[in-house]
Amino acid sequence: MSGYPYGNPNGGGYPPSHGMGNNGYPNHLSNSGYQSMPPPPVPVYGNDQSCASLYGTGNPSMPNNNYSAQPYGANQMPGSSYGYGGSNDYQTPQQYGGQMPTPAFNQPPQQYGGYGNSQYQAPYPPEAPSSSFGGIYPNISTASNPPNYGSGSMAPSYQPQYQQQQQPVYPQEQPSTILASLEQRQGTVIPAANFNAEADCQALSQAMRGAGTNERALIDIIANRSNAQRQQIKLQYKSMYGVDLIKQLGGELSGHFKETINALFDAPAYFDAWSIHQALNVSKEGTLREVLLTRTNSEIREIIEAYQRTYNKDLEKEISSRVRGTDFKRMLISAIQANREELSPQQIQQARQSGIESVIDRNRARQDADDLYKAGAGKWGTDEKTFNAIFSRRNYYQLRAVFEEYKNKHRQDITQVIRSEFSGDAKDAYLVLITCIRDAPTFFAERIYKSIEGLGTRDSTLIRVIVTRSEIDLAQIKQRYQQLYKRSLAQDVSGDTSGDYKRLLLSIVK
């Protein structure tokens, strides 16, 4: 077990990422899935059409560059997972009346706050950052000066001495007219430049030496390393000192600060598996929706494997026996088959060159829209199986077209259809899917808001969302939060947390 409660030395870590295309289409920048899963040949759109990969890695990818993600390997052991349960039910924001915004192709980036300047995300090679609104078709900037990806600020007393390295040179590409109107997704945590695991271990050991603990030193290091780098730190620490870093930290820390540190050091597949296990034990349907309906095909496969290794149980059987509600249970079981339709590499290239419509089957979308009508509004009662079959199998681009065709022909938005045909957990699950198809950062902004509104804070939900989105699209989540609630995410996090816990979360949110 080597001090890891999960007992799995082979778990991978993502980051998946997301992007939302224009004309209302969600975008899928590939390289989704955990680091142990190889990316598709052309890592632009990705080949997993679930919510997590919808927004891409935040890295503009170039055609014909066949990059490979680096797995942890023998010297990078994934971490242990700890107790992160807690959730609350999702509700579509009243600001949109149950509908997410749908930008048009010719709308400037200012409409959504002007996202861009996507930053390097491990483990993929750095490329030219984007400077305009987009996601599925990265808009590669022609700027000659790459951004400075620093290693995070640390006080001189515990800052490791790194050997300076020259910043990488980014490939360049002239953006097309389509590329210029689309958005890049990016996290707030990026891999530290000039990373030195041994120096970090020395600094962490020094921070825990003596009677007290230098929590600020811990925060400055841990919050400014990617998950993959944290896995290296854990292995290096045990090699150097013969002590499990997570156990030693556990003896020094407490409360939600400790919980957040553990979450940051946990390999993502195992963190998700732990969250699901906790949710099943205490009937936290919101957590199940958040995790199982927003991860990519490859991530789902990794979660299933992590769940089996950790608990020696089959996740599908667990869901079948523990989840209440036939329709909701059916949706979750469909999701964990990890069998959503995916774009082929050829389709990815085609979409880059000719636009999203070139990879959409409009005739099929019209047929699906008619089938949904006949299964719902067009009959007495509801044929739930038809809804589940279409929502669980079609890729997100195709589903977007289905929603458009339904509204064009039947004069009703798909959210209205779901609200009238379903109730309870199944209704909420469909609304999660629809929101993610249209704009995943909005869904996660709402999750954070619901975790801190009112009396008390649902800290496990707050920690889980901030940590799991920190290398994916937390920058966009911050912007959506500001737009929806007229307050900054940092302001609300600061108002609902305190002490080192607050400082750590704010260091991630930035």
XYZ file of N, CA, C and O in Angstrom, residues 189-291:
412
model
N -4.014 27.069 -12.552
C -2.791 26.400 -12.100
C -2.096 25.825 -13.312
O -2.701 25.096 -14.103
N -0.833 26.169 -13.486
C -0.049 25.656 -14.606
C 1.204 24.989 -14.047
O 1.600 25.240 -12.910
N 1.844 24.127 -14.821
C 3.075 23.499 -14.341
C 4.146 24.544 -14.050
O 4.304 25.509 -14.799
N 4.840 24.380 -12.957
C 5.911 25.306 -12.607
C 7.058 25.176 -13.595
O 7.478 24.071 -13.939
N 7.538 26.295 -14.065
C 8.720 26.281 -14.914
C 9.939 25.908 -14.072
O 9.983 26.164 -12.864
N 10.910 25.282 -14.690
C 12.145 24.901 -14.009
C 11.861 24.054 -12.765
O 12.488 24.210 -11.721
N 10.893 23.164 -12.904
C 10.457 22.348 -11.777
C 11.580 21.463 -11.270
O 12.285 20.816 -12.047
N 11.740 21.419 -9.948
C 12.769 20.608 -9.321
C 12.149 19.922 -8.108
O 11.952 20.531 -7.058
N 11.780 18.652 -8.267
C 11.082 17.930 -7.209
C 11.930 17.835 -5.946
O 11.409 17.945 -4.825
N 13.230 17.635 -6.098
C 14.102 17.503 -4.918
C 14.130 18.796 -4.115
O 14.040 18.785 -2.884
N 14.244 19.928 -4.797
C 14.253 21.212 -4.103
C 12.922 21.467 -3.405
O 12.890 21.988 -2.272
N 11.826 21.094 -4.055
C 10.515 21.256 -3.417
C 10.398 20.393 -2.174
O 9.838 20.816 -1.150
N 10.903 19.173 -2.238
C 10.853 18.287 -1.072
C 11.656 18.865 0.091
O 11.227 18.804 1.257
N 12.803 19.416 -0.216
C 13.618 20.037 0.837
C 12.876 21.198 1.484
O 12.878 21.372 2.700
N 12.206 22.016 0.634
C 11.465 23.166 1.158
C 10.268 22.710 1.995
O 9.969 23.298 3.042
N 9.578 21.666 1.563
C 8.444 21.157 2.327
C 8.896 20.574 3.661
O 8.252 20.769 4.697
N 9.995 19.844 3.638
C 10.524 19.285 4.879
C 10.910 20.387 5.852
O 10.639 20.295 7.058
N 11.541 21.420 5.328
C 11.932 22.550 6.175
C 10.702 23.238 6.773
O 10.702 23.658 7.930
N 9.602 23.324 5.976
C 8.387 23.994 6.447
C 7.723 23.223 7.577
O 6.979 23.811 8.381
N 7.960 21.912 7.663
C 7.347 21.097 8.721
C 8.323 20.773 9.855
O 7.998 19.997 10.747
N 9.488 21.365 9.822
C 10.499 21.066 10.830
C 10.241 21.888 12.088
O 9.806 23.033 12.027
N 10.500 21.291 13.220
C 10.365 22.013 14.470
C 8.966 21.894 15.058
O 8.156 21.061 14.661
N 8.710 22.788 16.024
C 7.465 22.698 16.782
C 6.248 23.085 15.952
O 5.178 22.513 16.098
N 6.370 24.069 15.074
C 5.236 24.530 14.280
C 5.400 24.184 12.809
O 6.374 23.556 12.399
N 4.419 24.598 12.035
C 4.434 24.358 10.595
C 4.323 25.686 9.870
O 3.488 26.529 10.232
N 5.150 25.875 8.882
C 5.088 27.083 8.060
C 4.059 26.840 6.958
O 4.388 26.409 5.849
N 2.796 27.102 7.268
C 1.720 26.817 6.317
C 1.844 27.637 5.044
O 1.489 27.174 3.956
N 2.324 28.857 5.157
C 2.429 29.696 3.966
C 3.468 29.145 2.996
O 3.310 29.263 1.781
N 4.519 28.556 3.543
C 5.505 27.920 2.674
C 4.872 26.740 1.933
O 5.112 26.542 0.739
N 4.069 25.952 2.642
C 3.372 24.830 2.000
C 2.467 25.330 0.878
O 2.444 24.766 -0.218
N 1.716 26.388 1.156
C 0.779 26.922 0.170
C 1.517 27.401 -1.063
O 1.111 27.109 -2.206
N 2.608 28.138 -0.874
C 3.323 28.707 -2.023
C 3.880 27.636 -2.940
O 3.987 27.833 -4.149
N 4.237 26.497 -2.390
C 4.747 25.409 -3.230
C 3.594 24.621 -3.839
O 3.488 24.465 -5.053
N 2.704 24.132 -2.995
C 1.683 23.183 -3.447
C 0.694 23.813 -4.412
O 0.294 23.198 -5.405
N 0.291 25.050 -4.159
C -0.702 25.700 -5.016
C -0.134 26.105 -6.364
O -0.893 26.436 -7.282
N 1.177 26.063 -6.503
C 1.813 26.484 -7.748
C 2.498 25.346 -8.483
O 3.437 25.558 -9.239
N 2.020 24.138 -8.251
C 2.499 22.973 -8.980
C 1.304 22.268 -9.610
O 0.221 22.233 -9.023
N 1.502 21.691 -10.770
C 0.437 20.911 -11.404
C 0.274 19.592 -10.663
O 1.125 19.193 -9.861
N -0.825 18.903 -10.942
C -1.057 17.626 -10.271
C 0.050 16.631 -10.611
O 0.514 15.881 -9.746
N 0.483 16.609 -11.862
C 1.548 15.692 -12.256
C 2.827 15.985 -11.491
O 3.554 15.072 -11.075
N 3.130 17.259 -11.265
C 4.326 17.615 -10.511
C 4.183 17.237 -9.042
O 5.154 16.823 -8.402
N 2.967 17.355 -8.513
C 2.757 16.939 -7.117
C 2.981 15.440 -6.946
O 3.461 14.993 -5.894
N 2.618 14.660 -7.955
C 2.873 13.218 -7.866
C 4.379 12.950 -7.811
O 4.832 12.063 -7.077
N 5.146 13.695 -8.555
C 6.605 13.543 -8.520
C 7.145 13.936 -7.154
O 8.059 13.287 -6.623
N 6.591 15.007 -6.606
C 7.038 15.451 -5.278
C 6.788 14.365 -4.234
O 7.645 14.080 -3.386
N 5.625 13.731 -4.274
C 5.315 12.681 -3.295
C 6.309 11.524 -3.379
O 6.799 11.025 -2.349
N 6.583 11.102 -4.598
C 7.518 9.991 -4.762
C 8.917 10.390 -4.325
O 9.611 9.634 -3.615
N 9.346 11.578 -4.715
C 10.690 12.049 -4.366
C 10.827 12.211 -2.853
O 11.869 11.881 -2.269
N 9.772 12.686 -2.197
C 9.828 12.902 -0.754
C 10.032 11.582 -0.025
O 10.857 11.481 0.898
N 9.309 10.571 -0.414
C 9.448 9.274 0.237
C 10.806 8.663 -0.052
O 11.410 7.987 0.808
N 11.320 8.903 -1.246
C 12.647 8.393 -1.597
C 13.729 9.075 -0.766
O 14.695 8.441 -0.333
N 13.569 10.376 -0.544
C 14.585 11.131 0.173
C 14.536 10.912 1.684
O 15.578 10.798 2.336
N 13.337 10.856 2.246
C 13.208 10.869 3.694
C 12.619 9.584 4.282
O 12.564 9.435 5.510
N 12.159 8.669 3.427
C 11.591 7.430 3.935
C 10.286 7.634 4.674
O 9.902 6.804 5.516
N 9.602 8.716 4.382
C 8.346 9.067 5.049
C 7.319 9.422 3.984
O 7.657 10.081 2.991
N 6.080 8.994 4.192
C 5.019 9.354 3.263
C 4.629 10.813 3.489
O 4.244 11.192 4.594
N 4.729 11.628 2.450
C 4.467 13.059 2.571
C 3.042 13.335 3.034
O 2.809 14.208 3.884
N 2.069 12.596 2.483
C 0.678 12.855 2.825
C 0.413 12.536 4.291
O -0.294 13.271 4.990
N 1.009 11.457 4.791
C 0.841 11.129 6.209
C 1.499 12.180 7.094
O 0.957 12.561 8.135
N 2.657 12.645 6.668
C 3.337 13.658 7.476
C 2.538 14.964 7.472
O 2.377 15.600 8.517
N 2.023 15.352 6.321
C 1.182 16.541 6.264
C -0.073 16.359 7.115
O -0.525 17.297 7.786
N -0.643 15.151 7.075
C -1.835 14.883 7.859
C -1.615 15.069 9.341
O -2.534 15.470 10.074
N -0.410 14.776 9.807
C -0.105 14.966 11.214
C 0.141 16.409 11.583
O 0.072 16.773 12.765
N 0.420 17.244 10.583
C 0.728 18.650 10.841
C -0.480 19.567 10.660
O -0.534 20.644 11.245
N -1.451 19.148 9.808
C -2.548 20.022 9.413
C -3.877 19.502 9.933
O -3.967 18.392 10.455
N -4.920 20.303 9.757
C -6.241 19.883 10.213
C -7.322 20.620 9.432
O -7.042 21.570 8.692
N -8.559 20.169 9.595
C -9.716 20.864 9.060
C -9.764 20.906 7.541
O -9.227 20.040 6.845
N -10.434 21.944 7.032
C -10.619 22.065 5.589
C -9.311 22.388 4.866
O -9.175 22.088 3.679
N -8.349 22.990 5.580
C -7.033 23.224 4.984
C -6.378 21.886 4.651
O -5.858 21.681 3.552
N -6.422 20.971 5.588
C -5.880 19.627 5.360
C -6.622 18.932 4.222
O -6.006 18.287 3.372
N -7.943 19.050 4.199
C -8.745 18.418 3.160
C -8.357 18.930 1.772
O -8.252 18.156 0.818
N -8.122 20.233 1.662
C -7.754 20.814 0.369
C -6.359 20.373 -0.052
O -6.119 20.076 -1.233
N -5.425 20.326 0.881
C -4.073 19.843 0.569
C -4.138 18.408 0.078
O -3.503 18.033 -0.923
N -4.905 17.569 0.752
C -5.045 16.176 0.329
C -5.643 16.081 -1.068
O -5.227 15.253 -1.884
N -6.640 16.919 -1.339
C -7.272 16.910 -2.662
C -6.277 17.290 -3.748
O -6.264 16.699 -4.828
N -5.438 18.250 -3.473
C -4.451 18.693 -4.459
C -3.409 17.621 -4.734
O -2.899 17.512 -5.850
N -3.072 16.825 -3.727
C -2.084 15.779 -3.919
C -2.679 14.479 -4.441
O -1.943 13.552 -4.762
N -3.978 14.409 -4.519
C -4.618 13.181 -4.977
C -4.612 13.110 -6.497
O -4.825 14.120 -7.182
N -4.373 11.919 -7.036
C -4.492 11.734 -8.478
C -5.963 11.843 -8.868
O -6.828 11.280 -8.191
N -6.291 12.582 -9.926
C -7.692 12.904 -10.224
C -8.638 11.718 -10.339
O -9.768 11.800 -9.857
N -8.220 10.625 -10.969
C -9.122 9.474 -11.102
C -9.517 8.926 -9.742
O -10.662 8.526 -9.516
N -8.592 8.926 -8.814
C -8.858 8.401 -7.483
C -9.655 9.396 -6.638
O -10.472 9.002 -5.805
N -9.410 10.662 -6.845
C -10.221 11.677 -6.181
C -11.680 11.558 -6.627
O -12.604 11.583 -5.805
N -11.899 11.398 -7.925
C -13.263 11.218 -8.429
C -13.888 9.931 -7.888
O -15.064 9.913 -7.509
N -13.114 8.855 -7.877
C -13.638 7.587 -7.358
C -14.029 7.729 -5.892
O -15.070 7.219 -5.458
N -13.190 8.429 -5.119
C -13.502 8.636 -3.708
C -14.782 9.454 -3.557
O -15.643 9.154 -2.730
N -14.899 10.515 -4.361
C -16.082 11.375 -4.288
C -17.351 10.591 -4.607
O -18.387 10.761 -3.960
N -17.271 9.731 -5.616
C -18.423 8.909 -5.985
C -18.771 7.952 -4.854
O -19.944 7.769 -4.510
N -17.760 7.334 -4.266
C -17.998 6.386 -3.181
C -18.684 7.082 -2.006
O -19.652 6.550 -1.433
N -18.212 8.253 -1.655
C -18.831 9.008 -0.578
C -20.267 9.389 -0.922
O -21.167 9.292 -0.085
N -20.472 9.811 -2.155
C -21.803 10.230 -2.588
C -22.788 9.065 -2.559
O -23.958 9.233 -2.188
N -22.340 7.885 -2.947
C -23.209 6.713 -2.918
C -23.565 6.319 -1.487
O -24.681 5.870 -1.213
N -22.643 6.531 -0.569
C -22.885 6.151 0.822
C -23.880 7.064 1.521
O -24.597 6.636 2.428
N -23.914 8.329 1.107
C -24.780 9.289 1.806
C -25.818 9.908 0.887
O -26.423 10.915 1.216
N -26.025 9.298 -0.280
C -27.063 9.734 -1.233
C -26.893 11.196 -1.634
O -27.830 12.001 -1.555
N -25.689 11.557 -2.083
C -25.424 12.899 -2.591
C -25.545 12.872 -4.110
O -24.560 12.731 -4.841
N -26.775 12.984 -4.594
C -27.003 12.881 -6.035
C -26.324 14.004 -6.807
O -25.913 13.825 -7.962
N -26.203 15.172 -6.177
C -25.534 16.285 -6.856
C -24.097 15.972 -7.193
O -23.594 16.344 -8.262
N -23.402 15.283 -6.297
C -22.018 14.883 -6.566
C -21.955 13.869 -7.701
O -21.075 13.938 -8.555
N -22.879 12.923 -7.704
C -22.901 11.929 -8.781
C -23.117 12.603 -10.130
O -22.467 12.252 -11.119
N -24.030 13.560 -10.184
C -24.251 14.275 -11.441
C -23.003 15.049 -11.849
O -22.596 15.021 -13.010
N -22.424 15.743 -10.885
C -21.269 16.585 -11.185
C -20.107 15.778 -11.761
O -19.443 16.211 -12.699
N -19.851 14.625 -11.185
C -18.687 13.842 -11.611
C -19.010 12.972 -12.828
O -18.360 13.070 -13.873
